[in-house]
mmCIF file of C-alpha atoms in Angstrom:
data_model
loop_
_atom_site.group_PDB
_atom_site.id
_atom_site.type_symbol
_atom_site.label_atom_id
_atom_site.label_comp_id
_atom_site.label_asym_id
_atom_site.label_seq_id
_atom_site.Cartn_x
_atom_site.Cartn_y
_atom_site.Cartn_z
ATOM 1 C CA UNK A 1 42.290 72.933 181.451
ATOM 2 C CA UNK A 2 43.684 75.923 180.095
ATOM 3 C CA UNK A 3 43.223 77.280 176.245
ATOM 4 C CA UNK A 4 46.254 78.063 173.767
ATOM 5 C CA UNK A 5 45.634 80.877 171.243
ATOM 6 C CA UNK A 6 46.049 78.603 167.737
ATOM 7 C CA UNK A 7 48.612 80.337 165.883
ATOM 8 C CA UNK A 8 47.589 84.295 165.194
ATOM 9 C CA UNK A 9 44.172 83.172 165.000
ATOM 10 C CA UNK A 10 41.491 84.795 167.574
ATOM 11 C CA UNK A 11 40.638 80.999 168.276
ATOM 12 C CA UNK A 12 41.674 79.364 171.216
ATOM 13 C CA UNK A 13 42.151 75.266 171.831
ATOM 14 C CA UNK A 14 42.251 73.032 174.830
ATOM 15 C CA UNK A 15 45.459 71.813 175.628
ATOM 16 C CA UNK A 16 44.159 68.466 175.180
ATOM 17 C CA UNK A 17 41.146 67.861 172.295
ATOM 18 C CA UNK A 18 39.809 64.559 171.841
ATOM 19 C CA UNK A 19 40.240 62.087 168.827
ATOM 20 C CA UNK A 20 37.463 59.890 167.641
ATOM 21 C CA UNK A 21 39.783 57.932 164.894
ATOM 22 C CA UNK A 22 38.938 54.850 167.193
ATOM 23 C CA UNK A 23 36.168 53.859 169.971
ATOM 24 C CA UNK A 24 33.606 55.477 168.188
ATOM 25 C CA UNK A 25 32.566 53.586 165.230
ATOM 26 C CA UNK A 26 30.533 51.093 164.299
ATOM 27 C CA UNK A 27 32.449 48.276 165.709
ATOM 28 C CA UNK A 28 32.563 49.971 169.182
ATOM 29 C CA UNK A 29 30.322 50.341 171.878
ATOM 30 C CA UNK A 30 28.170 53.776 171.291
ATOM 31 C CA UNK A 31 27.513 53.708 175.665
ATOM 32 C CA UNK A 32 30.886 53.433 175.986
ATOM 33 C CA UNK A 33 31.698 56.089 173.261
ATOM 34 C CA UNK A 34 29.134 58.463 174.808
ATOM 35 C CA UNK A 35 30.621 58.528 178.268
ATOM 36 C CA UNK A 36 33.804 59.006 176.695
ATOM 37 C CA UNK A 37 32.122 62.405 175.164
ATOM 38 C CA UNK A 38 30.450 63.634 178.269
ATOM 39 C CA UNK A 39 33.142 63.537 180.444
ATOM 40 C CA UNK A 40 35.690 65.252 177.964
ATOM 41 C CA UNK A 41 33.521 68.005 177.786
ATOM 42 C CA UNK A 42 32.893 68.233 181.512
ATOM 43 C CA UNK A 43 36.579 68.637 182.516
ATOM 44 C CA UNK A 44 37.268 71.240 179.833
ATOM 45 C CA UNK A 45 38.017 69.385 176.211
ATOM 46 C CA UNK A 46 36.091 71.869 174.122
ATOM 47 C CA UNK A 47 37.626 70.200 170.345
ATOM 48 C CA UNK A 48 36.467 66.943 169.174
ATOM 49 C CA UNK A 49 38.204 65.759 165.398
ATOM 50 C CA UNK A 50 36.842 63.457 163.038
ATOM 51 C CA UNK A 51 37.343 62.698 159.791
ATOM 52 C CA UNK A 52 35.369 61.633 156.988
ATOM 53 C CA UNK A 53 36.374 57.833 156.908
ATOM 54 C CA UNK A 54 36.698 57.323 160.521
ATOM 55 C CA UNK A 55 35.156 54.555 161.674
ATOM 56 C CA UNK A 56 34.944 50.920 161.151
ATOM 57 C CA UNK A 57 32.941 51.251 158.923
ATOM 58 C CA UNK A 58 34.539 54.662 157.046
ATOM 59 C CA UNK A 59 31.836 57.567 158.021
ATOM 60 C CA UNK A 60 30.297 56.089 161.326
ATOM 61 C CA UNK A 61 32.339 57.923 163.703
ATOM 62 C CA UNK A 62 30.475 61.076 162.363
ATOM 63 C CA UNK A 63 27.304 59.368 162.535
ATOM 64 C CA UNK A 64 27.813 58.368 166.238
ATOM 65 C CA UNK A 65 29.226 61.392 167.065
ATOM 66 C CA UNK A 66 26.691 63.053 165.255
ATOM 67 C CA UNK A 67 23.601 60.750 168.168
ATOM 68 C CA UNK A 68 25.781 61.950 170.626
ATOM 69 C CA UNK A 69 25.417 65.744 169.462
ATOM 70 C CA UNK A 70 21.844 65.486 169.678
ATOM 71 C CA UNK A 71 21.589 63.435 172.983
ATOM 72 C CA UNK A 72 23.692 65.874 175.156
ATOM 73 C CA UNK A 73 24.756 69.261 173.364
ATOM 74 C CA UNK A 74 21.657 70.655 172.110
ATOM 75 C CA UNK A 75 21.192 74.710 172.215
ATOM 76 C CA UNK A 76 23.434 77.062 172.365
ATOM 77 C CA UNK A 77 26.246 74.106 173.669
ATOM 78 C CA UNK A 78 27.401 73.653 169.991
ATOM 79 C CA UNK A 79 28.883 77.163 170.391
ATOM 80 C CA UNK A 80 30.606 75.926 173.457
ATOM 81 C CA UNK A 81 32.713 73.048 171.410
ATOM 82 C CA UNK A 82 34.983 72.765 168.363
ATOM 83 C CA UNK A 83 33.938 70.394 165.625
ATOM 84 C CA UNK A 84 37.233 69.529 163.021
ATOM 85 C CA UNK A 85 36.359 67.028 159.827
ATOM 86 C CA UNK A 86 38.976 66.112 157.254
ATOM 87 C CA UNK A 87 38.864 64.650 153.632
ATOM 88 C CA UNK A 88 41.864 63.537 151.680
ATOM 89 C CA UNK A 89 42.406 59.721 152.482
ATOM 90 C CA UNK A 90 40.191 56.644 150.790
ATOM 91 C CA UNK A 91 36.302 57.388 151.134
ATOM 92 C CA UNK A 92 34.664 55.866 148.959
ATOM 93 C CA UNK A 93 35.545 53.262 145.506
ATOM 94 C CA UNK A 94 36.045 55.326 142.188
ATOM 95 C CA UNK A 95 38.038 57.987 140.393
ATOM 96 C CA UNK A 96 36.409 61.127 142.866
ATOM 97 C CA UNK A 97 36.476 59.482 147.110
ATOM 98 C CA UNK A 98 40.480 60.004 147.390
ATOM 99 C CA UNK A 99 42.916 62.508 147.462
ATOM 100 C CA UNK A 100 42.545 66.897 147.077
ATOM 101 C CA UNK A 101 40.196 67.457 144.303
ATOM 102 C CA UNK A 102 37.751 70.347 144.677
ATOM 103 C CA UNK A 103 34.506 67.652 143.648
ATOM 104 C CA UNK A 104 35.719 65.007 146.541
ATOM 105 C CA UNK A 105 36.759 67.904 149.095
ATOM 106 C CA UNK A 106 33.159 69.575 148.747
ATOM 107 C CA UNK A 107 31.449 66.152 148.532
ATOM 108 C CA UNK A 108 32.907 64.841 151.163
ATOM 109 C CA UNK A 109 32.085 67.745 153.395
ATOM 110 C CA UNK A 110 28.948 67.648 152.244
ATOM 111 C CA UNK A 111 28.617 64.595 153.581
ATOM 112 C CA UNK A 112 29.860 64.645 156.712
ATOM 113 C CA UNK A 113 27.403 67.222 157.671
ATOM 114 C CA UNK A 114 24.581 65.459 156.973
ATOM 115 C CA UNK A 115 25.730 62.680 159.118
ATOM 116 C CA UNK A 116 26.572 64.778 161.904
ATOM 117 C CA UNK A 117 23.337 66.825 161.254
ATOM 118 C CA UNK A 118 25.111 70.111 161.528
ATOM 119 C CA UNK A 119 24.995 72.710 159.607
ATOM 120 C CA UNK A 120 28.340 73.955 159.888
ATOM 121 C CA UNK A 121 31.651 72.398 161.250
ATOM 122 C CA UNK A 122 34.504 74.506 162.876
ATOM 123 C CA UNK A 123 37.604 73.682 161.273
ATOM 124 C CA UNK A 124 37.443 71.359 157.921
ATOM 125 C CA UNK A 125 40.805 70.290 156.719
ATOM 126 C CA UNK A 126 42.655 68.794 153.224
ATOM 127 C CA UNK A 127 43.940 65.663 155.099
ATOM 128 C CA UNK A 128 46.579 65.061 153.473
ATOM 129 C CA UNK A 129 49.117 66.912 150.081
ATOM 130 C CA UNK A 130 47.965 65.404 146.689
ATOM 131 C CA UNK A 131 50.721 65.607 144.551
ATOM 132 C CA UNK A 132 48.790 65.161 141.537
ATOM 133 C CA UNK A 133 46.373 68.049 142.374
ATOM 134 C CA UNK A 134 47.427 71.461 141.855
ATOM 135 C CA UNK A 135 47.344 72.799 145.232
ATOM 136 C CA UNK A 136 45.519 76.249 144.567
ATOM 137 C CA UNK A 137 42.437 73.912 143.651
ATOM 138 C CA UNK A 138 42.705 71.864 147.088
ATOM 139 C CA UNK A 139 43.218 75.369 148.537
ATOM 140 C CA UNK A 140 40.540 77.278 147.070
ATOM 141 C CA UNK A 141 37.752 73.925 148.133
ATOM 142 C CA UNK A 142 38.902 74.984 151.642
ATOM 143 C CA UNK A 143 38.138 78.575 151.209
ATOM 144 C CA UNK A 144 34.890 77.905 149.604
ATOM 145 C CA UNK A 145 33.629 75.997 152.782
ATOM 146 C CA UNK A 146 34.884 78.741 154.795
ATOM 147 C CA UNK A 147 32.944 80.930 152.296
ATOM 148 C CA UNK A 148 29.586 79.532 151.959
ATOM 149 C CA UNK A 149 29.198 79.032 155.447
ATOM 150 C CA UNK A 150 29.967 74.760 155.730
ATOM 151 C CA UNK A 151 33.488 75.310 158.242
ATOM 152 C CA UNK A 152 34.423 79.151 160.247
ATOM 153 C CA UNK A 153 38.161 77.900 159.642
ATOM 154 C CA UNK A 154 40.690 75.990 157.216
ATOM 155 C CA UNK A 155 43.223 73.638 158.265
ATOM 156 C CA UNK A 156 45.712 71.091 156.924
ATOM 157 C CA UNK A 157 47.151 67.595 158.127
ATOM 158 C CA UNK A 158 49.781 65.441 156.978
ATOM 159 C CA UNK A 159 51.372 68.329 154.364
ATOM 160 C CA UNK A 160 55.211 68.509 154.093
ATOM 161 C CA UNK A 161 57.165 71.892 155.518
ATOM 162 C CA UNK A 162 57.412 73.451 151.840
ATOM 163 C CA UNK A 163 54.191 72.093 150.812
ATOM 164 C CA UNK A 164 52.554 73.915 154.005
ATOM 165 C CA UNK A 165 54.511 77.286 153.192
ATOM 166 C CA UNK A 166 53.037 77.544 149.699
ATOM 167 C CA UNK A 167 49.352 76.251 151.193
ATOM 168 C CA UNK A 168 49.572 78.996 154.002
ATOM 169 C CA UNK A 169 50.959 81.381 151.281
ATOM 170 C CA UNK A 170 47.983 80.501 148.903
ATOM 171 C CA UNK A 171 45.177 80.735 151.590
ATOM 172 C CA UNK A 172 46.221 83.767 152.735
ATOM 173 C CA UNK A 173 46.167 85.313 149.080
ATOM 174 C CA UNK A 174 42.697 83.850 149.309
ATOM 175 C CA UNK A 175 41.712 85.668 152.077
ATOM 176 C CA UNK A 176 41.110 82.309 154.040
ATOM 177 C CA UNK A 177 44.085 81.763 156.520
ATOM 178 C CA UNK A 178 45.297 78.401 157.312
ATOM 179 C CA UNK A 179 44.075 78.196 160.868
ATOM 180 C CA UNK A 180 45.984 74.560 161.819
ATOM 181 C CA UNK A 181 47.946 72.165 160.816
ATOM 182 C CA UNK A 182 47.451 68.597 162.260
ATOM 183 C CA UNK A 183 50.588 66.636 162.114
ATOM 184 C CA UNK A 184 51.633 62.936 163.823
ATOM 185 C CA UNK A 185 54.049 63.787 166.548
ATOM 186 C CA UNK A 186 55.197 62.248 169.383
ATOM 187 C CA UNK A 187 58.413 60.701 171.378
ATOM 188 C CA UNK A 188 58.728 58.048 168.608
ATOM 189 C CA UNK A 189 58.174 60.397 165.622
ATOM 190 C CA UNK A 190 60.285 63.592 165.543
ATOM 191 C CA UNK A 191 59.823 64.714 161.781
ATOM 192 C CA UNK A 192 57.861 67.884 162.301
ATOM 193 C CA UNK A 193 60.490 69.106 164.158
ATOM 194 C CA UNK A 194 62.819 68.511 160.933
ATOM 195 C CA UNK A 195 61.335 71.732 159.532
ATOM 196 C CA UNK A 196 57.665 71.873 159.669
ATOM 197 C CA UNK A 197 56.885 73.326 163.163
ATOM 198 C CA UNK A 198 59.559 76.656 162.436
ATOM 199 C CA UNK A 199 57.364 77.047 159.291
ATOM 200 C CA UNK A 200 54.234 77.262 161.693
ATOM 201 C CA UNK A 201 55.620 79.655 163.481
ATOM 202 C CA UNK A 202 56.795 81.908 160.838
ATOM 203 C CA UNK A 203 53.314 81.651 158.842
ATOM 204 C CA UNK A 204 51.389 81.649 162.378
ATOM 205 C CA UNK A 205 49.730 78.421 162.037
ATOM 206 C CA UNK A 206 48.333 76.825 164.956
ATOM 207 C CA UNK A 207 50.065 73.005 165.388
ATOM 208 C CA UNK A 208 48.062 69.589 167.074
ATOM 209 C CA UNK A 209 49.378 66.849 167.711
ATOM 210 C CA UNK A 210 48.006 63.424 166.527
ATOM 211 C CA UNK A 211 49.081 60.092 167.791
ATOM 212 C CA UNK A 212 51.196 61.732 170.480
ATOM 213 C CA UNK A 213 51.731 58.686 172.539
ATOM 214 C CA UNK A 214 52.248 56.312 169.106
ATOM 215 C CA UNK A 215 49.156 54.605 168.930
ATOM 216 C CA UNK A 216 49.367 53.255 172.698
ATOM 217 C CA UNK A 217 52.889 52.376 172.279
ATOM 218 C CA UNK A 218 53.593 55.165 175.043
ATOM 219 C CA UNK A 219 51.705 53.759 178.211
ATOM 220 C CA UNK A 220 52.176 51.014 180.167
ATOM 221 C CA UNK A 221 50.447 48.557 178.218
ATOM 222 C CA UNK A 222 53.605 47.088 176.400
ATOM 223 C CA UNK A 223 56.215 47.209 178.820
ATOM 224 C CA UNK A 224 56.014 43.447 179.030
ATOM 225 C CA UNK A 225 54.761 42.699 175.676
ATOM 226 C CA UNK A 226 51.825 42.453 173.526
ATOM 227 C CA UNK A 227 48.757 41.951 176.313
ATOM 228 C CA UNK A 228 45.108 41.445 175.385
ATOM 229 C CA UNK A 229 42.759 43.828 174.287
ATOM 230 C CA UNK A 230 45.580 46.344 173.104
ATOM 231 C CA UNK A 231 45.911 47.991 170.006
ATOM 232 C CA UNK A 232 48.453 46.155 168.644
ATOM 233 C CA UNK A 233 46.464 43.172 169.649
ATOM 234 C CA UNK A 234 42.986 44.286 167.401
ATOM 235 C CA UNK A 235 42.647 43.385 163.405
ATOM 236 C CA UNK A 236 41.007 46.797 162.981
ATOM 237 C CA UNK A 237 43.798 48.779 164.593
ATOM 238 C CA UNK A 238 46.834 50.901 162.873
ATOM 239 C CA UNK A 239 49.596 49.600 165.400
ATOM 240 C CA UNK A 240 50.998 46.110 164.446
ATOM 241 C CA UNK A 241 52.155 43.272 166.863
ATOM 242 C CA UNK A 242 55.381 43.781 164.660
ATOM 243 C CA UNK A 243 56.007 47.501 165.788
ATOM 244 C CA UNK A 244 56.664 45.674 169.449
ATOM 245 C CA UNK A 245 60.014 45.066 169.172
ATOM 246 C CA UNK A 246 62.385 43.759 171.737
ATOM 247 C CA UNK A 247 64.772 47.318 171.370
ATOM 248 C CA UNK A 248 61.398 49.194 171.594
ATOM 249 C CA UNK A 249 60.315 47.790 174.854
ATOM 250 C CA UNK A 250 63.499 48.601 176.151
ATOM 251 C CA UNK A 251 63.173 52.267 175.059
ATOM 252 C CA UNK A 252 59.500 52.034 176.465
ATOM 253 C CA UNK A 253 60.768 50.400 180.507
ATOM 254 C CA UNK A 254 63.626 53.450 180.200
ATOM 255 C CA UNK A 255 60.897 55.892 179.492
ATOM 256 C CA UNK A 256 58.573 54.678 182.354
ATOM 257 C CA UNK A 257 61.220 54.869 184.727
ATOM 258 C CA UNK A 258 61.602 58.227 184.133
ATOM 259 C CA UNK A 259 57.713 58.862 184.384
ATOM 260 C CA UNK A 260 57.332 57.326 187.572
ATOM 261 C CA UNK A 261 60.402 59.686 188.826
ATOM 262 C CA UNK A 262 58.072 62.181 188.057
ATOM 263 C CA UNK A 263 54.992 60.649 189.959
ATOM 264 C CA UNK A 264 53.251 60.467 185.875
ATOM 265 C CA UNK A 265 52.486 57.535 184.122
ATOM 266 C CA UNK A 266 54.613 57.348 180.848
ATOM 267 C CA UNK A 267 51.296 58.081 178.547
ATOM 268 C CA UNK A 268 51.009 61.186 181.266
ATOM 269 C CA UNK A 269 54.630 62.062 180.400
ATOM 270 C CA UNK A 270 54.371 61.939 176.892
ATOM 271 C CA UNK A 271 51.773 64.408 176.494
ATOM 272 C CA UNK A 272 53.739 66.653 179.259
ATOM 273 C CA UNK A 273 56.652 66.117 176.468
ATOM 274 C CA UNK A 274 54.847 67.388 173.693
ATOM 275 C CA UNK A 275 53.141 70.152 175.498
ATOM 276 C CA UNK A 276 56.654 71.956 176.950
ATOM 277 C CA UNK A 277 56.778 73.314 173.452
ATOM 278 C CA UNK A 278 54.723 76.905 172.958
ATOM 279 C CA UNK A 279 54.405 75.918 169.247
ATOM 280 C CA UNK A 280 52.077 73.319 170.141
ATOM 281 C CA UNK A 281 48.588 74.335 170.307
ATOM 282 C CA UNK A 282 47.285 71.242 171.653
ATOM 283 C CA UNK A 283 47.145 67.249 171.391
ATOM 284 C CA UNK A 284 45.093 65.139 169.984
ATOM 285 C CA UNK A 285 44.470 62.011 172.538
ATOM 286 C CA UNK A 286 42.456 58.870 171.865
ATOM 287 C CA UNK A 287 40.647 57.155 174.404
ATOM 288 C CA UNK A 288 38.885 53.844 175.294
ATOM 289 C CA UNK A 289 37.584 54.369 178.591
ATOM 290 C CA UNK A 290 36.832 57.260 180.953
ATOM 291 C CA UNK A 291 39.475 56.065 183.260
ATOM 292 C CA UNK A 292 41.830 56.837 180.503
ATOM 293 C CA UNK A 293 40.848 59.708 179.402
ATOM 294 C CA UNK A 294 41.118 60.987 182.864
ATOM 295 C CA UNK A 295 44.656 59.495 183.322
ATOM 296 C CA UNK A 296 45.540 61.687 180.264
ATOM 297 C CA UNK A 297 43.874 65.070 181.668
ATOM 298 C CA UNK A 298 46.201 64.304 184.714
ATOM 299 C CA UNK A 299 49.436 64.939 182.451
ATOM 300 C CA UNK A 300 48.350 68.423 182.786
ATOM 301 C CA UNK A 301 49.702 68.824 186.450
ATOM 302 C CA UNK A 302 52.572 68.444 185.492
ATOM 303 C CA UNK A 303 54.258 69.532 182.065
ATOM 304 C CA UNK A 304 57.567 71.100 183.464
ATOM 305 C CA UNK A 305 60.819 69.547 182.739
ATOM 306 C CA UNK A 306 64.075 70.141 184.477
ATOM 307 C CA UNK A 307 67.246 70.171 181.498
ATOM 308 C CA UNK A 308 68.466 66.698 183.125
ATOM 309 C CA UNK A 309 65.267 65.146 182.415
ATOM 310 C CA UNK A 310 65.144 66.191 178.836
ATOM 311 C CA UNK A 311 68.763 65.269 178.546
ATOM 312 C CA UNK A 312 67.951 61.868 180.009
ATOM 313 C CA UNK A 313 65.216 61.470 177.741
ATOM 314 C CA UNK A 314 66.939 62.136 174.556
ATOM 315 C CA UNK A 315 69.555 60.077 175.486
ATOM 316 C CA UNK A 316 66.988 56.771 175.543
ATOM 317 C CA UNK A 317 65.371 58.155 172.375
ATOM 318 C CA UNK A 318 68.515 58.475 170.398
ATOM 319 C CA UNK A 319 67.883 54.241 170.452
ATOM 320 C CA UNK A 320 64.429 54.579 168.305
#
C-alpha cells in the first residue's frame, strides 16, 4: 500500500480507504463486518468513512464501527487510522436532520461521536451543497469542529466545481482549509472531470473517489445479468435491477475483456483506472467479504496503462 499526500495538506491517504455505506449496519452481519475491518487495516487501509445516516438503520454503521473500535484498535492504534463522518443528507424527521445548517451540522457530529465513542474524528465533512443555506454558515460549522477539537480536518462531498471554489475560498479565509473533497467517480460517471477535479488542483484539495466501480456494476457479477445476492438484487441497496441494461452489459463484457488482457479482474481494473490520475488521492471501495476486499487491494499491482489501452477503453465508454 503506498500513501498519497491529500492535496497540500501534511496528511497522507491510502491509495485505497474503505467505505462502510453498506455491510456494516444493522441489517448486516457485525462478524462478517469485523473481519472486513481487521483485515483492511492489516494490509495497509489506514481511512475508514462513514457517515451519519449510514446504515440500515441511518446511524448504525457508526455504532458498529464504533464495537469494532473498541474490540481491536484500542491505545495508541486510533492514531494509526483515519476516521471521516459526514452530515448533509436525511437524518432524522423535522425542520433541523437535513441539509447544511450550522444546528444539524454540529448536532449531527455530535452525535456521531457518541456512537462511535470517540472523542474526536479525523476529517468531518458537509455532505452535500445546500442551496438554501448560505454557504459561509455550512462553512464556518466545519471550522468550528476543527476548532473545538470534534474533527483535525474539513472536507466536502457531493459540492459542484464553483460551489467548491467559493467553499475552499471561504475556509481558507477561515483559517480552516478544505482538506478533501469526496466526489462519485468512476468509469460510468465522468462529471468531476467536467470541471471539478482542475478546481482541486488549483485550490490544493485532496480528491476520493466514491462508488468507483458503480455500485458493483464494475465486476464480474453482471456480465450475464442480474445474479443472486447482488446489489442490484437487495431492497436496501442504491443500484436498481433497472440500471442493468442490455447496452450496459455489453459495455461491462467489452470492459472485462480488456481486464483479463491485463491479468485484472474488471473491478481490479477500474480502480487501476481511477488511480492513473495524480489528482486522485485515493478510492473509496466497499466490500462484502474479505475475499473481496483482497481482490480490490490486488488492483494495486497493477495501475499502469499503455495509450492503446486507454484509447480502447474510451472507445467502449463513449457507449454509456
Amino acid at each position: 500500500m503506498e500513501y498519497n499526500r491529500c492535496g497540500k495538506s501534511g496528511l497522507k491517504l491510502p491509495q485505497i480507504s474503505l467505505g462502510l455505506w453498506h455491510n456494516f449496519g444493522s441489517v448486516d452481519s457485525f462478524e462478517n463486518a469485523e473481519s472486513i475491518a481487521k483485515m483492511a487495516f492489516d494490509k495497509g487501509i489506514t481511512h475508514f468513512d462513514l457517515a451519519n445516516n449510514y446504515g440500515p438503520i441511518p446511524g448504525s454503521a457508526e455504532t458498529n464501527f464504533g464495537k469494532i473500535l473498541k474490540n481491536n484498535f484500542q491505545g495508541n492504534l486510533r492514531d494509526e487510522i483515519v476516521i471521516s463522518t459526514k452530515a448533509g443528507y436525511g437524518m432524522w424527521a423535522g425542520p433541523y436532520g437535513d441539509w447544511g445548517s450550522r444546528k444539524y451540522l454540529l448536532s449531527s457530529l455530535d452525535q456521531s461521536l457518541k456512537r462511535m465513542d470517540l472523542n474526536y474524528v479525523d476529517i468531518f465533512y458537509s455532505h452535500r451543497f445546500d442551496p438554501e443555506t448560505p454557504l459561509e454558515e455550512t462553512m464556518s460549522a466545519l471550522d468550528y469542529a476543527v476548532r473545538s477539537g470534534k474533527a483535525l480536518y474539513a472536507g466536502i462531498s457531493n459540492y459542484p466545481p464553483e460551489q467548491t471554489a467559493e467553499a475552499a475560498a471561504i475556509l481558507k479565509k477561515l483559517g480552516t482549509p478544505c482538506l478533501i473533497h469526496q466526489v462519485k467517480y468512476s468509469m460510468f460517471v465522468r462529471t468531476p472531470e467536467e470541471g471539478l477535479l482542475d478546481v482541486l488542483e488549483e485550490k490544493g484539495i485532496g480528491c476520493i473517489a466514491f462508488s468507483p466501480l458503480a455500485q458493483g456494476l464494475l465486476t464480474d457479477r453482471y456480465l450475464k445479468g442480474i445474479p443472486e445476492n447482488s446489489r442490484a438484487s437487495n431492497p436496501n441497496g442504491f443500484l436498481k435491477a433497472e440500471d442493468i441494461t442490455e447496452e450496459k452489459i455489453k459495455v461491462i463484457v467489452a470492459l472485462n475483456d480488456i481486464a483479463q488482457s491485463r491479468n485484472q479482474s474488471l473491478a481490479q481494473m477500474a480502480l487501476a483506472w481511477l488511480l492513473k490520475d495524480n489528482r486522485i488521492t485515493s478510492v473509496l471501495i466497499g466490500a462484502s467479504s474479505v475475499g473481496q476486499l483482497q481482490n480490490n487491494i490486488d488492483a494495486l499491482e497493477n495501475i499502469d496503462f499503455t495509450k492503446a489501452e486507454l484509447d480502447k477503453i474510451e472507445g467502449i465508454l463513449a457507449f454509456v
